[in-house]
Amino acid sequence: MRILRPNPRRAGIGAALLSFLIWGFSPLYYRALDSTPALEILSHRVVWSLLFTLALILPMGQWPALSGVFRAPRLLLTLLPSALLLGVNWLAFIWAVNNGRALEASMGYFIFPIVMLLLGRWFLGERLNRAQQLAVALVVLGVLNLMVLQYRLPWIALLLAVTMGFYSLLRKQAAVESLVGLTVECLLLFPAAILYLAWLAEEGTLVFGSRGAALDLLLAASALVTALPLLLYNFATRRLRLGTVGLIQYLSPSCQFLLAVLLFGEPFTRPHLYTFLLIWGGLLLFSLDSHRRLRRELQAPPVR
């Protein structure tokens, strides 16, 4: 009898696909909450995510790592700004989806890898090769195109890309496992979130508990929307090459793009088309260059 053994790569691909699909279709979740103010949704996301991650930390034996963060002032000082950036990013995305700007939000996550290239160049001294420089130029041209033809700055896209870029840069410097890091970030945001919810309750404008159990359950489910894809993503990155994960990550903004245009009916004008074509061209160059460099590294003889 043949025993089937689990395939780590197949499991990793499955986890990566599921994580990016959850992120990609998350606008559907936030649209279901569009009767709730964005700031209240954000506050619930912080509170319920904290409870969920703490419930995972304890059985997974991560409590020493969590308590260790609070005994390391430098690490805590790194996670404080990362928590603020994460909060701004979450709020901007929620607001965008519920105010007819999901298309622009998808643009932000498309240009995020290019923002990371620039941050690596400016803050880590990483050099850009010609393909990367051209990719950056195409994305910049895409953003400028939308500014010139529509007379407005795509600030939601830039805010999402820049906050996530600086967040990733800070987390790269923080020697902490991602679940522990997310728990600490939620802990740091928790006082403001719970005080805001208490103020809403005092004012009689708190949505939670006033519009039925279904909406309350949806708000509590923000913990799953936040933590589950992150856990799946971490599972995937331990089993796949980063180049593979990098290619799969475009699934998330692609789903958001399709939802915005096909389901939400957001306007997709000719300037939008030109802008996205320039951005996609830059991403194609970036992806091909990353794939080429990864193959070269894998084919290089080991250093003895």
mmCIF file of C-alpha atoms in Angstrom:
data_model
loop_
_atom_site.group_PDB
_atom_site.id
_atom_site.type_symbol
_atom_site.label_atom_id
_atom_site.label_comp_id
_atom_site.label_asym_id
_atom_site.label_seq_id
_atom_site.Cartn_x
_atom_site.Cartn_y
_atom_site.Cartn_z
ATOM 1 C CA MET A 1 0.000 0.000 0.000
ATOM 2 C CA ARG A 2 1.437 3.352 -1.042
ATOM 3 C CA ILE A 3 1.564 5.980 1.695
ATOM 4 C CA LEU A 4 0.898 9.502 0.465
ATOM 5 C CA ARG A 5 3.214 11.996 2.109
ATOM 6 C CA PRO A 6 2.314 15.673 2.356
ATOM 7 C CA ASN A 7 3.989 17.871 -0.244
ATOM 8 C CA PRO A 8 5.387 20.979 1.534
ATOM 9 C CA ARG A 9 5.533 23.005 -1.691
ATOM 10 C CA ARG A 10 1.958 22.147 -2.652
ATOM 11 C CA ALA A 11 0.772 23.015 0.854
ATOM 12 C CA GLY A 12 2.717 26.277 0.680
ATOM 13 C CA ILE A 13 1.174 27.254 -2.656
ATOM 14 C CA GLY A 14 -2.294 26.423 -1.338
ATOM 15 C CA ALA A 15 -1.735 28.547 1.773
ATOM 16 C CA ALA A 16 -0.351 31.461 -0.266
ATOM 17 C CA LEU A 17 -3.266 31.354 -2.698
ATOM 18 C CA LEU A 18 -5.800 31.265 0.134
ATOM 19 C CA SER A 19 -4.147 34.118 2.039
ATOM 20 C CA PHE A 20 -4.028 36.422 -0.999
ATOM 21 C CA LEU A 21 -7.575 35.460 -1.994
ATOM 22 C CA ILE A 22 -8.819 36.447 1.476
ATOM 23 C CA TRP A 23 -7.008 39.782 1.201
ATOM 24 C CA GLY A 24 -8.211 40.182 -2.377
ATOM 25 C CA PHE A 25 -11.873 39.611 -1.572
ATOM 26 C CA SER A 26 -11.809 41.509 1.739
ATOM 27 C CA PRO A 27 -13.584 44.498 0.074
ATOM 28 C CA LEU A 28 -16.728 42.323 0.043
ATOM 29 C CA TYR A 29 -16.480 42.045 3.817
ATOM 30 C CA TYR A 30 -16.016 45.779 4.341
ATOM 31 C CA ARG A 31 -18.826 46.586 1.905
ATOM 32 C CA ALA A 32 -21.126 44.496 4.119
ATOM 33 C CA LEU A 33 -20.202 46.907 6.931
ATOM 34 C CA ASP A 34 -20.698 50.110 4.951
ATOM 35 C CA SER A 35 -23.407 51.293 7.361
ATOM 36 C CA THR A 36 -20.723 51.423 10.078
ATOM 37 C CA PRO A 37 -18.279 54.380 10.201
ATOM 38 C CA ALA A 38 -14.749 53.483 9.092
ATOM 39 C CA LEU A 39 -13.211 54.516 12.416
ATOM 40 C CA GLU A 40 -15.546 52.217 14.353
ATOM 41 C CA ILE A 41 -14.742 49.334 11.989
ATOM 42 C CA LEU A 42 -11.030 50.010 12.554
ATOM 43 C CA SER A 43 -11.497 50.049 16.331
ATOM 44 C CA HIS A 44 -13.343 46.728 16.249
ATOM 45 C CA ARG A 45 -10.634 45.301 14.013
ATOM 46 C CA VAL A 46 -7.987 46.220 16.591
ATOM 47 C CA VAL A 47 -9.948 44.918 19.598
ATOM 48 C CA TRP A 48 -11.112 41.630 18.081
ATOM 49 C CA SER A 49 -7.759 40.973 16.395
ATOM 50 C CA LEU A 50 -6.024 41.415 19.740
ATOM 51 C CA LEU A 51 -8.332 38.894 21.418
ATOM 52 C CA PHE A 52 -7.874 36.442 18.540
ATOM 53 C CA THR A 53 -4.074 36.693 18.431
ATOM 54 C CA LEU A 54 -3.814 36.356 22.214
ATOM 55 C CA ALA A 55 -5.962 33.222 21.991
ATOM 56 C CA LEU A 56 -3.454 31.836 19.467
ATOM 57 C CA ILE A 57 -0.323 32.985 21.296
ATOM 58 C CA LEU A 58 -1.077 31.039 24.475
ATOM 59 C CA PRO A 59 -1.556 27.500 23.043
ATOM 60 C CA MET A 60 1.276 28.029 20.528
ATOM 61 C CA GLY A 61 3.742 28.674 23.344
ATOM 62 C CA GLN A 62 4.564 32.200 22.147
ATOM 63 C CA TRP A 63 3.928 33.899 25.475
ATOM 64 C CA PRO A 64 7.671 34.169 26.386
ATOM 65 C CA ALA A 65 8.341 35.834 23.026
ATOM 66 C CA LEU A 66 5.440 38.244 23.572
ATOM 67 C CA SER A 67 6.496 39.213 27.089
ATOM 68 C CA GLY A 68 10.095 39.503 25.868
ATOM 69 C CA VAL A 69 9.116 42.335 23.533
ATOM 70 C CA PHE A 70 8.106 44.478 26.522
ATOM 71 C CA ARG A 71 11.517 43.850 28.087
ATOM 72 C CA ALA A 72 13.263 45.149 24.959
ATOM 73 C CA PRO A 73 12.741 48.941 24.752
ATOM 74 C CA ARG A 74 14.428 49.309 21.351
ATOM 75 C CA LEU A 75 12.207 46.628 19.838
ATOM 76 C CA LEU A 76 9.127 48.216 21.377
ATOM 77 C CA LEU A 77 10.148 51.612 19.966
ATOM 78 C CA THR A 78 10.302 50.012 16.514
ATOM 79 C CA LEU A 79 6.876 48.401 16.860
ATOM 80 C CA LEU A 80 5.189 51.604 18.073
ATOM 81 C CA PRO A 81 5.535 53.483 14.740
ATOM 82 C CA SER A 82 4.800 50.269 12.846
ATOM 83 C CA ALA A 83 1.535 49.965 14.813
ATOM 84 C CA LEU A 84 0.586 53.548 13.904
ATOM 85 C CA LEU A 85 1.388 52.924 10.226
ATOM 86 C CA LEU A 86 -0.667 49.732 10.284
ATOM 87 C CA GLY A 87 -3.610 51.571 11.825
ATOM 88 C CA VAL A 88 -3.467 54.311 9.178
ATOM 89 C CA ASN A 89 -3.209 51.687 6.423
ATOM 90 C CA TRP A 90 -6.203 49.725 7.721
ATOM 91 C CA LEU A 91 -8.288 52.893 8.105
ATOM 92 C CA ALA A 92 -7.416 54.156 4.613
ATOM 93 C CA PHE A 93 -8.350 50.815 3.029
ATOM 94 C CA ILE A 94 -11.666 50.555 4.907
ATOM 95 C CA TRP A 95 -12.550 54.152 4.033
ATOM 96 C CA ALA A 96 -11.601 53.656 0.370
ATOM 97 C CA VAL A 97 -13.726 50.531 -0.082
ATOM 98 C CA ASN A 98 -16.779 52.107 1.541
ATOM 99 C CA ASN A 99 -16.449 55.408 -0.321
ATOM 100 C CA GLY A 100 -16.233 54.150 -3.893
ATOM 101 C CA ARG A 101 -12.432 54.128 -4.060
ATOM 102 C CA ALA A 102 -11.683 50.383 -4.117
ATOM 103 C CA LEU A 103 -10.111 50.761 -7.573
ATOM 104 C CA GLU A 104 -7.644 53.285 -6.209
ATOM 105 C CA ALA A 105 -6.973 51.008 -3.236
ATOM 106 C CA SER A 106 -6.045 48.188 -5.619
ATOM 107 C CA MET A 107 -3.676 50.592 -7.383
ATOM 108 C CA GLY A 108 -1.942 51.194 -4.050
ATOM 109 C CA TYR A 109 -1.185 47.516 -3.570
ATOM 110 C CA PHE A 110 -0.061 47.155 -7.187
ATOM 111 C CA ILE A 111 2.553 49.896 -6.727
ATOM 112 C CA PHE A 112 3.589 48.694 -3.246
ATOM 113 C CA PRO A 113 6.491 46.504 -4.544
ATOM 114 C CA ILE A 114 7.888 49.501 -6.434
ATOM 115 C CA VAL A 115 7.643 51.656 -3.304
ATOM 116 C CA MET A 116 9.625 48.952 -1.488
ATOM 117 C CA LEU A 117 12.333 49.226 -4.164
ATOM 118 C CA LEU A 118 12.618 52.969 -3.538
ATOM 119 C CA LEU A 119 12.654 52.590 0.247
ATOM 120 C CA GLY A 120 15.357 49.941 -0.051
ATOM 121 C CA ARG A 121 17.389 52.357 -2.168
ATOM 122 C CA TRP A 122 16.925 55.353 0.131
ATOM 123 C CA PHE A 123 17.138 53.718 3.558
ATOM 124 C CA LEU A 124 19.062 50.460 3.083
ATOM 125 C CA GLY A 125 21.477 51.552 0.364
ATOM 126 C CA GLU A 126 20.258 48.891 -2.068
ATOM 127 C CA ARG A 127 21.162 49.683 -5.670
ATOM 128 C CA LEU A 128 18.601 49.584 -8.454
ATOM 129 C CA ASN A 129 19.575 47.947 -11.730
ATOM 130 C CA ARG A 130 18.341 49.274 -15.057
ATOM 131 C CA ALA A 131 15.247 47.063 -15.149
ATOM 132 C CA GLN A 132 14.262 48.210 -11.657
ATOM 133 C CA GLN A 133 14.873 51.864 -12.548
ATOM 134 C CA LEU A 134 12.665 51.497 -15.617
ATOM 135 C CA ALA A 135 9.971 49.778 -13.519
ATOM 136 C CA VAL A 136 10.008 52.706 -11.075
ATOM 137 C CA ALA A 137 9.845 55.196 -13.960
ATOM 138 C CA LEU A 138 6.804 53.469 -15.485
ATOM 139 C CA VAL A 139 4.927 53.483 -12.178
ATOM 140 C CA VAL A 140 5.750 57.166 -11.592
ATOM 141 C CA LEU A 141 4.548 57.948 -15.128
ATOM 142 C CA GLY A 142 1.327 56.062 -14.403
ATOM 143 C CA VAL A 143 0.625 58.123 -11.281
ATOM 144 C CA LEU A 144 1.522 61.381 -13.077
ATOM 145 C CA ASN A 145 -0.747 60.393 -15.967
ATOM 146 C CA LEU A 146 -3.742 60.127 -13.635
ATOM 147 C CA MET A 147 -2.837 63.438 -11.995
ATOM 148 C CA VAL A 148 -2.604 65.277 -15.334
ATOM 149 C CA LEU A 149 -5.650 63.749 -17.044
ATOM 150 C CA GLN A 150 -7.987 63.726 -14.044
ATOM 151 C CA TYR A 151 -6.594 66.753 -12.193
ATOM 152 C CA ARG A 152 -6.247 64.901 -8.916
ATOM 153 C CA LEU A 153 -3.636 63.053 -6.917
ATOM 154 C CA PRO A 154 -4.463 59.355 -6.282
ATOM 155 C CA TRP A 155 -3.782 59.941 -2.602
ATOM 156 C CA ILE A 156 -5.471 56.778 -1.362
ATOM 157 C CA ALA A 157 -3.222 54.633 -3.582
ATOM 158 C CA LEU A 158 -0.105 56.525 -2.492
ATOM 159 C CA LEU A 159 -1.108 56.484 1.184
ATOM 160 C CA LEU A 160 -1.702 52.712 1.143
ATOM 161 C CA ALA A 161 1.540 51.987 -0.726
ATOM 162 C CA VAL A 162 3.692 54.321 1.386
ATOM 163 C CA THR A 163 2.276 53.289 4.784
ATOM 164 C CA MET A 164 2.616 49.604 3.925
ATOM 165 C CA GLY A 165 6.108 50.263 2.563
ATOM 166 C CA PHE A 166 7.355 51.986 5.706
ATOM 167 C CA TYR A 167 5.533 49.387 7.822
ATOM 168 C CA SER A 168 7.370 46.579 6.006
ATOM 169 C CA LEU A 169 10.663 48.458 6.359
ATOM 170 C CA LEU A 170 10.206 48.793 10.118
ATOM 171 C CA ARG A 171 9.114 45.179 10.522
ATOM 172 C CA LYS A 172 12.216 44.132 8.573
ATOM 173 C CA GLN A 173 14.284 45.792 11.309
ATOM 174 C CA ALA A 174 12.278 44.223 14.152
ATOM 175 C CA ALA A 175 13.494 40.776 15.185
ATOM 176 C CA VAL A 176 10.067 39.427 16.105
ATOM 177 C CA GLU A 177 7.844 36.676 14.714
ATOM 178 C CA SER A 178 4.923 38.080 12.741
ATOM 179 C CA LEU A 179 2.107 36.788 14.997
ATOM 180 C CA VAL A 180 3.853 38.166 18.074
ATOM 181 C CA GLY A 181 4.502 41.434 16.248
ATOM 182 C CA LEU A 182 0.856 41.774 15.207
ATOM 183 C CA THR A 183 -0.255 41.077 18.785
ATOM 184 C CA VAL A 184 2.041 43.795 20.138
ATOM 185 C CA GLU A 185 0.848 46.249 17.485
ATOM 186 C CA CYS A 186 -2.782 45.553 18.384
ATOM 187 C CA LEU A 187 -1.919 45.971 22.074
ATOM 188 C CA LEU A 188 -0.384 49.369 21.326
ATOM 189 C CA LEU A 189 -3.456 50.453 19.338
ATOM 190 C CA PHE A 190 -5.907 48.927 21.834
ATOM 191 C CA PRO A 191 -6.163 51.859 24.316
ATOM 192 C CA ALA A 192 -7.168 54.334 21.591
ATOM 193 C CA ALA A 193 -9.569 51.815 20.012
ATOM 194 C CA ILE A 194 -11.363 50.875 23.225
ATOM 195 C CA LEU A 195 -11.580 54.511 24.366
ATOM 196 C CA TYR A 196 -13.111 55.491 21.034
ATOM 197 C CA LEU A 197 -15.679 52.677 21.251
ATOM 198 C CA ALA A 198 -16.481 53.690 24.844
ATOM 199 C CA TRP A 199 -16.959 57.306 23.723
ATOM 200 C CA LEU A 200 -19.323 56.188 20.934
ATOM 201 C CA ALA A 201 -21.298 54.131 23.465
ATOM 202 C CA GLU A 202 -21.513 57.137 25.793
ATOM 203 C CA GLU A 203 -22.740 59.315 22.912
ATOM 204 C CA GLY A 204 -25.292 56.675 21.902
ATOM 205 C CA THR A 205 -23.845 56.335 18.387
ATOM 206 C CA LEU A 206 -22.111 52.954 18.729
ATOM 207 C CA VAL A 207 -23.252 50.666 15.912
ATOM 208 C CA PHE A 208 -22.173 47.463 17.691
ATOM 209 C CA GLY A 209 -25.061 46.103 19.761
ATOM 210 C CA SER A 210 -27.666 48.374 18.191
ATOM 211 C CA ARG A 211 -28.406 46.892 14.753
ATOM 212 C CA GLY A 212 -28.775 43.180 15.287
ATOM 213 C CA ALA A 213 -26.643 40.130 15.986
ATOM 214 C CA ALA A 214 -25.673 39.621 12.337
ATOM 215 C CA LEU A 215 -23.848 42.947 12.139
ATOM 216 C CA ASP A 216 -22.222 42.350 15.534
ATOM 217 C CA LEU A 217 -20.884 38.989 14.324
ATOM 218 C CA LEU A 218 -19.568 40.613 11.156
ATOM 219 C CA LEU A 219 -17.675 43.204 13.189
ATOM 220 C CA ALA A 220 -16.225 40.501 15.445
ATOM 221 C CA ALA A 221 -15.180 38.530 12.342
ATOM 222 C CA SER A 222 -12.688 41.300 11.553
ATOM 223 C CA ALA A 223 -10.260 39.266 13.665
ATOM 224 C CA LEU A 224 -10.408 36.406 11.152
ATOM 225 C CA VAL A 225 -10.081 38.756 8.171
ATOM 226 C CA THR A 226 -6.959 40.197 9.813
ATOM 227 C CA ALA A 227 -5.139 37.266 11.398
ATOM 228 C CA LEU A 228 -6.096 34.223 9.283
ATOM 229 C CA PRO A 229 -4.490 35.377 6.005
ATOM 230 C CA LEU A 230 -1.400 36.473 7.938
ATOM 231 C CA LEU A 231 -0.994 33.000 9.470
ATOM 232 C CA LEU A 232 -1.495 31.375 6.061
ATOM 233 C CA TYR A 233 1.022 33.780 4.523
ATOM 234 C CA ASN A 234 3.632 32.918 7.172
ATOM 235 C CA PHE A 235 2.977 29.202 6.608
ATOM 236 C CA ALA A 236 3.538 29.719 2.874
ATOM 237 C CA THR A 237 6.743 31.760 3.156
ATOM 238 C CA ARG A 238 8.368 28.986 5.197
ATOM 239 C CA ARG A 239 7.705 26.487 2.387
ATOM 240 C CA LEU A 240 8.119 28.524 -0.800
ATOM 241 C CA ARG A 241 10.780 30.660 -2.411
ATOM 242 C CA LEU A 242 10.183 34.357 -1.933
ATOM 243 C CA GLY A 243 10.108 34.773 -5.715
ATOM 244 C CA THR A 244 7.121 32.428 -5.897
ATOM 245 C CA VAL A 245 5.325 34.282 -3.110
ATOM 246 C CA GLY A 246 6.149 37.567 -4.835
ATOM 247 C CA LEU A 247 4.377 36.475 -8.003
ATOM 248 C CA ILE A 248 1.330 35.109 -6.166
ATOM 249 C CA GLN A 249 0.951 38.373 -4.201
ATOM 250 C CA TYR A 250 -0.415 40.148 -7.299
ATOM 251 C CA LEU A 251 -3.525 37.989 -6.925
ATOM 252 C CA SER A 252 -4.727 40.228 -4.078
ATOM 253 C CA PRO A 253 -4.830 43.628 -5.857
ATOM 254 C CA SER A 254 -6.046 41.872 -9.019
ATOM 255 C CA CYS A 255 -9.111 40.584 -7.143
ATOM 256 C CA GLN A 256 -9.667 44.037 -5.638
ATOM 257 C CA PHE A 257 -9.381 45.590 -9.112
ATOM 258 C CA LEU A 258 -11.957 43.196 -10.595
ATOM 259 C CA LEU A 259 -14.363 43.692 -7.685
ATOM 260 C CA ALA A 260 -14.135 47.478 -8.007
ATOM 261 C CA VAL A 261 -14.800 47.508 -11.755
ATOM 262 C CA LEU A 262 -17.129 44.546 -12.292
ATOM 263 C CA LEU A 263 -19.099 44.306 -9.037
ATOM 264 C CA PHE A 264 -18.972 47.722 -7.388
ATOM 265 C CA GLY A 265 -19.355 49.530 -10.706
ATOM 266 C CA GLU A 266 -16.642 52.098 -10.031
ATOM 267 C CA PRO A 267 -15.760 54.212 -13.108
ATOM 268 C CA PHE A 268 -12.841 52.873 -15.151
ATOM 269 C CA THR A 269 -11.971 55.666 -17.563
ATOM 270 C CA ARG A 270 -9.367 55.919 -20.304
ATOM 271 C CA PRO A 271 -6.949 57.721 -17.935
ATOM 272 C CA HIS A 272 -7.385 54.812 -15.512
ATOM 273 C CA LEU A 273 -6.608 52.359 -18.327
ATOM 274 C CA TYR A 274 -3.406 54.181 -19.310
ATOM 275 C CA THR A 275 -2.344 54.474 -15.682
ATOM 276 C CA PHE A 276 -2.873 50.796 -14.918
ATOM 277 C CA LEU A 277 -1.140 49.744 -18.160
ATOM 278 C CA LEU A 278 1.940 51.745 -17.151
ATOM 279 C CA ILE A 279 1.859 50.302 -13.621
ATOM 280 C CA TRP A 280 1.369 46.743 -14.892
ATOM 281 C CA GLY A 281 4.230 47.268 -17.345
ATOM 282 C CA GLY A 282 6.479 48.316 -14.485
ATOM 283 C CA LEU A 283 5.397 45.320 -12.406
ATOM 284 C CA LEU A 284 6.047 42.961 -15.329
ATOM 285 C CA LEU A 285 9.587 44.310 -15.680
ATOM 286 C CA PHE A 286 10.108 44.067 -11.925
ATOM 287 C CA SER A 287 8.809 40.473 -11.785
ATOM 288 C CA LEU A 288 10.871 39.296 -14.774
ATOM 289 C CA ASP A 289 13.996 40.885 -13.318
ATOM 290 C CA SER A 290 13.346 39.329 -9.890
ATOM 291 C CA HIS A 291 12.813 35.910 -11.500
ATOM 292 C CA ARG A 292 16.029 36.263 -13.534
ATOM 293 C CA ARG A 293 18.104 37.238 -10.494
ATOM 294 C CA LEU A 294 16.609 34.410 -8.414
ATOM 295 C CA ARG A 295 17.498 31.833 -11.080
ATOM 296 C CA ARG A 296 21.039 33.212 -11.254
ATOM 297 C CA GLU A 297 21.428 32.915 -7.470
ATOM 298 C CA LEU A 298 20.115 29.330 -7.485
ATOM 299 C CA GLN A 299 22.477 28.332 -10.297
ATOM 300 C CA ALA A 300 25.523 29.917 -8.654
ATOM 301 C CA PRO A 301 28.020 27.418 -7.137
ATOM 302 C CA PRO A 302 28.021 27.282 -3.332
ATOM 303 C CA VAL A 303 30.644 29.368 -1.538
ATOM 304 C CA ARG A 304 33.190 27.167 0.227
#
